Tab-separated table of C-alpha atoms in Angstrom:
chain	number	residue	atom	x	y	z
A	1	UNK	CA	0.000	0.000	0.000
A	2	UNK	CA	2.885	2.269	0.465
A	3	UNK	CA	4.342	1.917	-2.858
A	4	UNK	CA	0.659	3.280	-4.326
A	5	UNK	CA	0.469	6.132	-1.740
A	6	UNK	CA	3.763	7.406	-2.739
A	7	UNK	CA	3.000	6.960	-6.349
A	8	UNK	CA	-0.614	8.983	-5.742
A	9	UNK	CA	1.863	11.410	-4.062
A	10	UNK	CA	4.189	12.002	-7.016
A	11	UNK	CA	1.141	11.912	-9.386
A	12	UNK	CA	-0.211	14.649	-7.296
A	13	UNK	CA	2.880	16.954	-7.103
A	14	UNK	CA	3.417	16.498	-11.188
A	15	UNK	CA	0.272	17.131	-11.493
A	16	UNK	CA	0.262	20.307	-9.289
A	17	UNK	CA	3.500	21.222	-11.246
A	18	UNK	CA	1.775	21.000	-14.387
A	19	UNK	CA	-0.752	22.758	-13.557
A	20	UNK	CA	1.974	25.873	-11.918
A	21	UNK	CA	3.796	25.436	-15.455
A	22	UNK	CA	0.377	26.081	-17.469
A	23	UNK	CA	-0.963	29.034	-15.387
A	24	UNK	CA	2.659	30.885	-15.235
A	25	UNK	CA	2.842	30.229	-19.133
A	26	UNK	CA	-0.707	32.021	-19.345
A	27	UNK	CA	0.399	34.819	-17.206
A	28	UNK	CA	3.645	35.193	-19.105
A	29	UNK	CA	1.512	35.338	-22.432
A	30	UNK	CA	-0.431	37.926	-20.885
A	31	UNK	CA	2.315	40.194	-19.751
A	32	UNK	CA	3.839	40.059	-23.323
A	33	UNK	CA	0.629	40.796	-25.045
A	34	UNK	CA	0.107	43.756	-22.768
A	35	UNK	CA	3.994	44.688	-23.123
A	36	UNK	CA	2.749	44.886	-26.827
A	37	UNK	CA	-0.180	47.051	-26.218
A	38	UNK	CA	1.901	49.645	-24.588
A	39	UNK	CA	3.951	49.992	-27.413
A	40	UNK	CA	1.620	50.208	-29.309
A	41	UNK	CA	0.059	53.155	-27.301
A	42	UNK	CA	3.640	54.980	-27.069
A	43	UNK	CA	3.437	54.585	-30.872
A	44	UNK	CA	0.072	56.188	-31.069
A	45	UNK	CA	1.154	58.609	-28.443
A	46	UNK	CA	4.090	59.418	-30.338
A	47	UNK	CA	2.159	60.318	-33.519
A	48	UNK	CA	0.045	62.437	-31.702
A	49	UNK	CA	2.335	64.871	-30.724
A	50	UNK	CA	4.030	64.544	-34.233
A	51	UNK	CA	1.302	65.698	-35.316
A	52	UNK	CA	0.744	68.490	-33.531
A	53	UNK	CA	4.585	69.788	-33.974
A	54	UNK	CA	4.129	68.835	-37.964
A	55	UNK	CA	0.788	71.675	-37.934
A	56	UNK	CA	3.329	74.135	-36.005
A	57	UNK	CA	2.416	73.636	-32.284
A	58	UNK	CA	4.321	74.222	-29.763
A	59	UNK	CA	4.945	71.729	-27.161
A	60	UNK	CA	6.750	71.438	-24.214
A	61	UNK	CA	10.653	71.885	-24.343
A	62	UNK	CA	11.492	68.249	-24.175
A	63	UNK	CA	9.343	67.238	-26.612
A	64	UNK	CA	10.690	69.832	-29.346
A	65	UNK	CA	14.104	68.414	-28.485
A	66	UNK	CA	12.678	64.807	-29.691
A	67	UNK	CA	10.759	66.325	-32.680
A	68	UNK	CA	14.104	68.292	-33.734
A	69	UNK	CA	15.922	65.041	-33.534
A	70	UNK	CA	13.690	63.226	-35.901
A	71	UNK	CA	13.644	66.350	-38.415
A	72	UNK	CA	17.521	66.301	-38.161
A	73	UNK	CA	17.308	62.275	-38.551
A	74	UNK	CA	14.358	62.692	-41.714
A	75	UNK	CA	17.082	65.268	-43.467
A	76	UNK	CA	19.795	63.109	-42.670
A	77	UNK	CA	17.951	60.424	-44.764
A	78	UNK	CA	17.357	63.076	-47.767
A	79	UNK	CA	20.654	63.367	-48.129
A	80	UNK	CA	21.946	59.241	-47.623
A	81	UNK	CA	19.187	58.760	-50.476
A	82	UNK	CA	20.571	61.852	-52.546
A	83	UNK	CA	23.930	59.953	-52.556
A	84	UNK	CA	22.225	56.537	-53.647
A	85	UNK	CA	20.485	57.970	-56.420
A	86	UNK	CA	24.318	60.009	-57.496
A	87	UNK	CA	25.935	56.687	-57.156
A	88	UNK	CA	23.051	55.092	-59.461
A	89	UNK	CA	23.339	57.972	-61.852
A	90	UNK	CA	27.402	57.493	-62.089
A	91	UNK	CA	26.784	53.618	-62.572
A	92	UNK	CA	24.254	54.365	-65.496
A	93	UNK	CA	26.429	56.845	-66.768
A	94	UNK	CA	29.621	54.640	-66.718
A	95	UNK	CA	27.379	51.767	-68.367
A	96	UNK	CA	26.485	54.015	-71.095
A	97	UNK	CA	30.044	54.775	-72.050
A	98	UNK	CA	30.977	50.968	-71.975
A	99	UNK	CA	28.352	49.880	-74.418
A	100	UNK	CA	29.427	53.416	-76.481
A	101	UNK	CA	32.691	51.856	-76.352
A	102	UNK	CA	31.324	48.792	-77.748
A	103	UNK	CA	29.495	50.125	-80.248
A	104	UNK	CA	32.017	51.629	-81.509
A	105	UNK	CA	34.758	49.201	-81.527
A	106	UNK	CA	32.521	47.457	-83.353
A	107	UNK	CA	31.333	49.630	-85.587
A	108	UNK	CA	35.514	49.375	-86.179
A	109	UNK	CA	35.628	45.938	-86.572
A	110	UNK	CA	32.959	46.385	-89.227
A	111	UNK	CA	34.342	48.844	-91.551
A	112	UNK	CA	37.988	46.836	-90.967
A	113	UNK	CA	36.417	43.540	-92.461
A	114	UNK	CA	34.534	45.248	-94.960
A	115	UNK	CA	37.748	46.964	-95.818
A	116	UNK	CA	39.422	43.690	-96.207
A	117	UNK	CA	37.018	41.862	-98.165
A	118	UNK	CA	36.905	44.714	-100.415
A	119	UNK	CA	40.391	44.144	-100.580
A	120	UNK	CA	40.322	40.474	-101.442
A	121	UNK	CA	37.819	41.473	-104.248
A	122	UNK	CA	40.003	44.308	-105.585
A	123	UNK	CA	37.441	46.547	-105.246
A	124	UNK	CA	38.281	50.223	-104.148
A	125	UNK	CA	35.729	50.786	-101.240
A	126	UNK	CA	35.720	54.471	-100.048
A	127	UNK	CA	36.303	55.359	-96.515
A	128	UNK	CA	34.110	54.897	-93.870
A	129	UNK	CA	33.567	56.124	-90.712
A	130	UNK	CA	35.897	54.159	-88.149
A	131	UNK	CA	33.118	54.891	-85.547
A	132	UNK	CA	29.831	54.190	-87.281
A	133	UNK	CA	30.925	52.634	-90.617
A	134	UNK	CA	28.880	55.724	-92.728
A	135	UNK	CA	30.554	55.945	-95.832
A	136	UNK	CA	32.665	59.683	-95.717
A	137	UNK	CA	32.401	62.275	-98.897
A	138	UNK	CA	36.181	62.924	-99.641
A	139	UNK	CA	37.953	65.710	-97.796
A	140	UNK	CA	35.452	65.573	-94.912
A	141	UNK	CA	36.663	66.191	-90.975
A	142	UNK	CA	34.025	64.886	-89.215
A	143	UNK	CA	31.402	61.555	-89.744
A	144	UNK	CA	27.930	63.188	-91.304
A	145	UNK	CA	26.000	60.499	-89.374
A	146	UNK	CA	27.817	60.340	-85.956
A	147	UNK	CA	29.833	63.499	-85.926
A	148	UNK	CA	33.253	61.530	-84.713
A	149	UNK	CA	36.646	63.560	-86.216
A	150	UNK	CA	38.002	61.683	-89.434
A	151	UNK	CA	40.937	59.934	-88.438
């Protein structure tokens, strides 16, 4: 009989523990969710007075000080996204003048096999334009279709 009163015993205490565990867990939860709520409310807070500085209130001295912070911080973000959008623009800019580059090589490589197969045929080509491969009128200094200087 001993061995079963113990063992009620332990059942009991688990079962007590259990039961400790599940209501603490449940209070826990609670806290959290009400931890939430009050940030929540400092959020809402927060925007409240925002928007009474953004319509040109005046508040109270320490809540200009936090308001002049987050204009300083807001400009401060103008500016990081100024230097994004230069950085973009330099990017673009530097891609353009590769695939210029390109172009134009080979626009070159063009006009130099053309040149040779005119060559092979014993044809007399006239020149062309080492940057476009436009034919040029004799004596010209600069390509009638792309404007690069006769070389």
């Amino acid at each position: 009989m001993a061995f079963f009163d113990k063992l009620n015993e332990m059942t009991k205490i688990v079962s007590e523990k259990a039961n400790d565990s599940l209501e603490t867990n449940k209070l826990i939860s609670e806290i959290n969710l009400t931890k939430g709520n009050i940030q929540a409310l400092h959020r809402e807070l927060g925007e409240f007075y925002w928007a009474k500085f953004a319509v040109g209130e005046k508040l109270d001295d320490e809540a200009m000080l936090i308001c002049d912070k987050i204009v300083l911080a807001q400009d401060k973000i103008k500016v990081l996204e100024g230097q994004i959008g230069q950085i973009k623009a330099e990017s673009e800019a530097r891609k353009a003048e590769r695939e210029a580059e390109k172009a134009e090589k080979k626009a070159a490589e063009k006009a130099a096999e053309a040149e040779k197969a005119a060559e092979k045929a014993g044809i007399e080509r006239e020149p062309v334009c080492s940057g476009c491969g436009a034919a040029l009128a004799e004596g010209v200094k600069f390509c009638s279709e792309c404007g690069k200087p006769v070389e």
